[in-house]
Amino acid sequence: MGAERVFAYGAAAGLLGDLLLGDPRRGHPVAAFGRAAGAVERTLWRDHRGWGALHTALCAGGAVTLGALAQRVVRPSTAASVVLTATATWAVVGGTSLAREAGVIGRALRAGDVEAARARLPHLCGRDPQTLDADGIARAVVESVAENTSDAVVGALVWGAVAGVPGLLGFRAVNTLDAMVGHRSARYRRYGWASARLDDVAGWPGARLTAVLAAVAGTDPRGALRAWRSDAAKHPSPNAGPVEASFAGALGVRLGGTLSYGGRVEHRPVLNGEGRTVEVADIQRAVRLSRRVGWLALGVSAAGALLRGRLSGRAS
């Protein structure tokens, strides 16, 4: 069996495993990577881009190397190769945990328990919850579901289709490093520069595919494409912009506006200004859209890998 079929079967099994099992409560591989990256940071940290680039290269390169070695070891066995791909896919995607966290907050809001929703929001995103009312929390959740559909599901599948297990592990490593050191705080403005830029590059194809699939899977494809075309470039993130704008149009809601992160207030442009204000019920709608996008991304990624394998076979 070729590598393309191994990816297709393994990724499907891994995504199904995530749907059925979600993330483990203890011993998650991504958490282990985070601890290792934190240890490297404690050794290397300097207020300098070069040291930050070395940190990124060691951590992301280590994940890619580990994936390549594991893939090489199991290559003689098709079954073992599929199992490895399935395990790697399950380890790096986080669609079920994303849906669960959004669901917990949505249930608290529906019960009128805004304080419980505020307490839970940091599990999903980095907003300052104390400044948000129920609709503000709902908007933060919908935006986080949209962005993490790309970061936690689609992007990994795209790079898995391109590079197999090393692609899966490498993408999640880069995404995790960005979350750890890629933000614009005084400590990480220089040190995290390389991680943030690499995450922008690695996330580019997955974000565009997510935006396309949100338009396809949503109830208003034209609205999604219109919002993407008119508003995505206004967003400060080159990858979150297309995803959030497309989700906003697909759901018929208005995203963006004033946000607060770590005491820092940001006034972001409104996405899909023609839409209505986000309501609590839109959280579940966003989760359902995210799930549809994830499964469609699996189909597109698997088909792309199979097509690439067929064209490569013909060329040889």
Coordinates of C-alpha atoms in Angstrom, one line a residue:
M1 CA 0.0 0.0 0.0
G2 CA 1.3 3.4 -1.0
A3 CA 2.0 6.2 1.5
E4 CA -1.0 8.1 0.2
R5 CA -3.4 5.3 1.1
V6 CA -1.7 4.9 4.4
F7 CA -2.4 8.5 5.2
A8 CA -6.0 8.3 3.9
Y9 CA -6.9 5.3 6.1
G10 CA -4.8 6.4 9.1
A11 CA -6.2 9.9 9.1
A12 CA -9.8 8.7 8.9
A13 CA -9.2 6.3 11.8
G14 CA -7.5 9.1 13.8
L15 CA -10.2 11.6 13.2
L16 CA -12.8 8.9 14.2
G17 CA -10.8 8.2 17.3
D18 CA -10.8 11.9 18.2
L19 CA -14.6 11.9 17.7
L20 CA -15.1 8.9 20.0
L21 CA -12.4 9.5 22.6
G22 CA -11.4 13.1 22.6
D23 CA -8.2 14.1 24.3
P24 CA -6.9 12.1 27.2
R25 CA -7.2 13.9 30.6
R26 CA -3.6 13.0 31.5
G27 CA -0.5 12.3 29.5
H28 CA -1.5 14.1 26.3
P29 CA 1.4 14.1 23.8
V30 CA 0.9 17.8 23.0
A31 CA 1.2 18.6 26.7
A32 CA 4.4 16.6 26.9
F33 CA 5.7 18.6 23.9
G34 CA 4.7 21.8 25.7
R35 CA 6.7 20.8 28.8
A36 CA 9.7 19.9 26.7
A37 CA 9.5 23.2 24.8
G38 CA 9.2 25.1 28.1
A39 CA 12.4 23.4 29.4
V40 CA 14.2 24.5 26.2
E41 CA 12.9 28.0 26.7
R42 CA 14.2 28.2 30.2
T43 CA 17.6 27.3 28.9
L44 CA 17.8 29.4 25.8
W45 CA 15.7 32.5 26.6
R46 CA 17.3 35.8 25.6
D47 CA 15.5 38.9 24.5
H48 CA 16.8 38.3 21.0
R49 CA 15.3 36.9 17.7
G50 CA 18.2 34.6 17.0
W51 CA 17.8 32.7 20.3
G52 CA 14.1 32.5 19.7
A53 CA 14.7 31.1 16.2
L54 CA 17.0 28.5 17.7
H55 CA 14.3 27.5 20.1
T56 CA 11.8 27.2 17.3
A57 CA 14.2 25.1 15.2
L58 CA 15.0 22.8 18.0
C59 CA 11.4 22.2 19.1
A60 CA 9.7 22.1 15.7
G61 CA 12.6 20.3 14.1
G62 CA 12.6 17.7 16.9
A63 CA 9.0 16.9 16.4
V64 CA 9.5 16.5 12.6
T65 CA 12.5 14.3 13.1
L66 CA 10.7 12.1 15.6
G67 CA 7.8 11.7 13.2
A68 CA 10.2 10.9 10.3
L69 CA 12.1 8.3 12.4
A70 CA 8.9 6.6 13.6
Q71 CA 7.5 6.5 10.0
R72 CA 10.7 5.0 8.8
V73 CA 10.7 2.3 11.4
V74 CA 7.2 1.1 10.6
R75 CA 7.4 1.5 6.9
P76 CA 7.9 -2.2 6.1
S77 CA 4.5 -3.0 7.7
T78 CA 1.3 -1.5 6.2
A79 CA -0.7 -2.2 9.3
A80 CA 1.8 -0.5 11.6
S81 CA 2.1 2.5 9.2
V82 CA -1.7 3.0 9.3
V83 CA -1.8 2.6 13.1
L84 CA 1.1 5.2 13.5
T85 CA -0.7 7.6 11.2
A86 CA -4.0 7.1 13.1
T87 CA -2.3 7.6 16.4
A88 CA -0.5 10.7 15.2
T89 CA -3.7 12.2 13.8
W90 CA -5.6 11.5 17.0
A91 CA -2.8 13.1 19.0
V92 CA -2.6 16.3 17.0
V93 CA -6.3 17.1 16.2
G94 CA -8.5 18.6 18.8
G95 CA -12.0 18.9 17.3
T96 CA -13.8 17.0 20.0
S97 CA -12.2 18.9 22.9
L98 CA -12.9 22.1 21.1
A99 CA -16.6 21.2 20.8
R100 CA -16.8 20.0 24.4
E101 CA -15.3 23.2 25.8
A102 CA -17.6 25.3 23.6
G103 CA -20.5 23.2 24.8
V104 CA -19.7 23.6 28.5
I105 CA -19.7 27.4 28.1
G106 CA -22.9 27.3 26.0
R107 CA -24.8 25.3 28.6
A108 CA -23.7 27.7 31.3
L109 CA -25.0 30.6 29.3
R110 CA -28.3 28.9 28.5
A111 CA -28.7 28.3 32.2
G112 CA -28.1 32.0 32.9
D113 CA -24.9 31.3 34.8
V114 CA -22.6 34.0 33.3
E115 CA -20.0 33.6 36.1
A116 CA -19.6 29.9 35.3
A117 CA -19.2 30.8 31.6
R118 CA -16.6 33.4 32.5
A119 CA -14.7 31.0 34.6
R120 CA -14.6 28.4 31.8
L121 CA -13.7 30.8 28.9
P122 CA -9.9 30.8 29.6
H123 CA -10.0 27.0 28.8
L124 CA -10.9 27.9 25.2
C125 CA -9.2 31.3 24.5
G126 CA -7.1 34.0 26.0
R127 CA -9.8 36.7 26.3
D128 CA -10.3 38.6 29.6
P129 CA -13.7 37.2 30.6
Q130 CA -14.6 39.6 33.3
T131 CA -15.3 42.4 30.8
L132 CA -17.7 40.3 28.8
D133 CA -21.5 39.9 29.1
A134 CA -23.3 36.8 27.9
D135 CA -23.4 37.9 24.2
G136 CA -19.7 38.9 24.4
I137 CA -18.8 35.5 25.7
A138 CA -20.8 33.8 23.0
R139 CA -19.0 35.9 20.4
A140 CA -15.6 35.0 21.8
V141 CA -16.6 31.3 21.7
V142 CA -17.7 31.4 18.1
E143 CA -14.5 33.2 17.1
S144 CA -12.4 30.6 18.9
V145 CA -14.3 27.7 17.4
A146 CA -13.7 29.2 13.9
E147 CA -10.0 29.8 14.4
N148 CA -9.3 26.5 16.1
T149 CA -11.1 24.6 13.4
S150 CA -8.2 25.6 11.2
D151 CA -5.5 25.3 13.9
A152 CA -6.6 22.2 15.6
V153 CA -8.1 20.2 12.7
V154 CA -7.8 21.3 9.1
G155 CA -4.2 22.6 9.2
A156 CA -2.9 19.3 10.6
L157 CA -4.8 17.2 8.0
V158 CA -3.4 19.4 5.2
W159 CA 0.2 18.9 6.3
G160 CA -0.4 15.2 7.0
A161 CA -1.5 14.9 3.4
V162 CA 1.7 16.6 2.3
A163 CA 4.3 15.0 4.5
G164 CA 2.7 12.2 6.5
V165 CA 3.4 11.7 10.2
P166 CA 6.2 14.3 10.2
G167 CA 3.8 16.8 8.7
L168 CA 1.2 16.1 11.3
L169 CA 3.6 16.4 14.3
G170 CA 5.5 19.3 12.8
F171 CA 2.3 21.4 12.2
R172 CA 1.0 20.8 15.7
A173 CA 4.5 21.6 17.2
V174 CA 4.6 24.9 15.3
N175 CA 1.0 25.8 16.4
T176 CA 1.8 25.0 20.0
L177 CA 5.0 27.1 20.0
D178 CA 3.0 30.0 18.6
A179 CA 0.6 29.7 21.5
M180 CA 3.4 29.5 24.0
V181 CA 5.8 32.2 22.8
G182 CA 4.3 33.8 19.7
H183 CA 2.2 36.5 21.3
R184 CA 3.3 40.2 21.5
S185 CA 4.2 40.4 25.2
A186 CA 7.3 42.2 26.5
R187 CA 9.0 38.8 27.1
Y188 CA 8.2 37.3 23.7
R189 CA 8.2 40.2 21.3
R190 CA 11.6 39.2 20.0
Y191 CA 12.1 35.7 21.3
G192 CA 8.8 34.5 19.9
W193 CA 9.1 36.3 16.5
A194 CA 10.3 33.2 14.7
S195 CA 7.6 30.9 16.1
A196 CA 4.9 33.4 15.2
R197 CA 6.1 33.9 11.6
L198 CA 6.5 30.1 11.1
D199 CA 3.0 29.6 12.4
D200 CA 1.7 32.1 9.9
V201 CA 3.4 30.3 7.0
A202 CA 2.4 26.8 8.2
G203 CA -1.2 27.9 8.8
W204 CA -1.7 29.6 5.5
P205 CA -3.0 26.6 3.4
G206 CA -5.2 25.2 6.2
A207 CA -6.8 28.6 6.9
R208 CA -7.8 29.1 3.2
L209 CA -9.1 25.5 3.0
T210 CA -11.1 26.1 6.2
A211 CA -12.6 29.3 4.8
V212 CA -13.6 27.5 1.6
L213 CA -15.1 24.6 3.4
A214 CA -17.0 26.8 5.8
A215 CA -18.6 28.5 2.8
V216 CA -19.5 25.1 1.4
A217 CA -20.8 23.6 4.6
G218 CA -22.6 26.6 5.9
T219 CA -26.2 27.8 5.3
D220 CA -25.1 30.9 3.4
P221 CA -22.3 30.1 1.0
R222 CA -22.6 33.5 -0.8
G223 CA -22.5 35.4 2.5
A224 CA -19.4 33.5 3.6
L225 CA -17.6 34.2 0.4
R226 CA -18.7 37.9 0.5
A227 CA -17.5 38.3 4.1
W228 CA -14.2 36.6 3.3
R229 CA -13.5 38.7 0.3
S230 CA -14.5 42.1 1.9
D231 CA -13.3 41.7 5.5
A232 CA -10.6 39.0 5.9
A233 CA -7.7 41.3 5.1
K234 CA -8.8 43.8 7.8
H235 CA -8.0 41.2 10.5
P236 CA -4.6 41.5 12.1
S237 CA -3.9 37.8 11.6
P238 CA -3.4 36.7 8.0
N239 CA -4.9 33.3 8.8
A240 CA -7.6 34.0 11.4
G241 CA -9.0 36.7 9.1
P242 CA -10.3 34.4 6.3
V243 CA -11.5 31.7 8.7
E244 CA -13.4 34.0 11.1
A245 CA -14.9 36.1 8.2
S246 CA -16.0 33.0 6.4
F247 CA -17.6 31.5 9.5
A248 CA -19.3 34.8 10.2
G249 CA -20.8 34.9 6.8
A250 CA -21.8 31.2 6.9
L251 CA -23.5 31.7 10.2
G252 CA -25.0 35.1 9.4
V253 CA -23.5 36.7 12.4
R254 CA -21.2 39.7 13.1
L255 CA -17.7 39.0 14.6
G256 CA -14.8 41.2 15.6
G257 CA -14.9 44.5 17.4
T258 CA -13.4 45.4 20.7
L259 CA -11.4 42.6 22.5
S260 CA -9.4 42.5 25.7
Y261 CA -6.3 40.2 26.1
G262 CA -4.3 40.2 29.3
G263 CA -5.4 43.7 30.1
R264 CA -4.6 45.0 26.6
V265 CA -7.6 46.3 24.7
E266 CA -7.8 45.8 20.9
H267 CA -10.3 47.4 18.5
R268 CA -10.5 45.0 15.7
P269 CA -12.5 45.5 12.5
V270 CA -16.0 44.0 12.3
L271 CA -16.3 40.9 10.1
N272 CA -19.6 40.5 8.2
G273 CA -21.0 43.8 9.3
E274 CA -24.3 42.9 7.6
G275 CA -24.8 40.0 10.1
R276 CA -26.6 40.1 13.4
T277 CA -25.2 40.0 16.9
V278 CA -24.0 36.6 18.1
E279 CA -26.4 34.9 20.4
V280 CA -25.9 31.9 22.7
A281 CA -27.6 29.5 20.3
D282 CA -24.9 30.4 17.7
I283 CA -22.3 28.5 19.8
Q284 CA -23.8 25.1 18.9
R285 CA -24.3 26.2 15.3
A286 CA -20.6 27.1 15.1
V287 CA -19.7 23.7 16.6
R288 CA -21.8 21.8 14.1
L289 CA -20.2 23.9 11.2
S290 CA -16.8 23.1 12.6
R291 CA -17.5 19.4 12.6
R292 CA -18.7 19.4 9.1
V293 CA -15.6 21.4 8.0
G294 CA -13.3 18.9 9.7
W295 CA -14.8 15.9 8.0
L296 CA -14.8 17.7 4.6
A297 CA -11.2 18.6 5.2
L298 CA -10.4 14.9 5.8
G299 CA -12.0 14.1 2.4
V300 CA -10.1 16.8 0.6
S301 CA -6.8 16.0 2.2
A302 CA -7.1 12.3 1.5
A303 CA -8.2 12.9 -2.1
G304 CA -5.3 15.3 -2.6
A305 CA -2.8 12.8 -1.3
L306 CA -4.2 10.0 -3.4
L307 CA -4.2 12.2 -6.5
R308 CA -0.6 13.3 -5.8
G309 CA 0.4 9.6 -5.5
R310 CA -1.3 8.7 -8.8
L311 CA 0.3 11.6 -10.7
S312 CA 3.7 10.7 -9.2
G313 CA 3.2 7.1 -10.3
R314 CA 2.4 8.1 -13.8
A315 CA 5.4 10.5 -14.0
S316 CA 7.8 7.7 -12.8

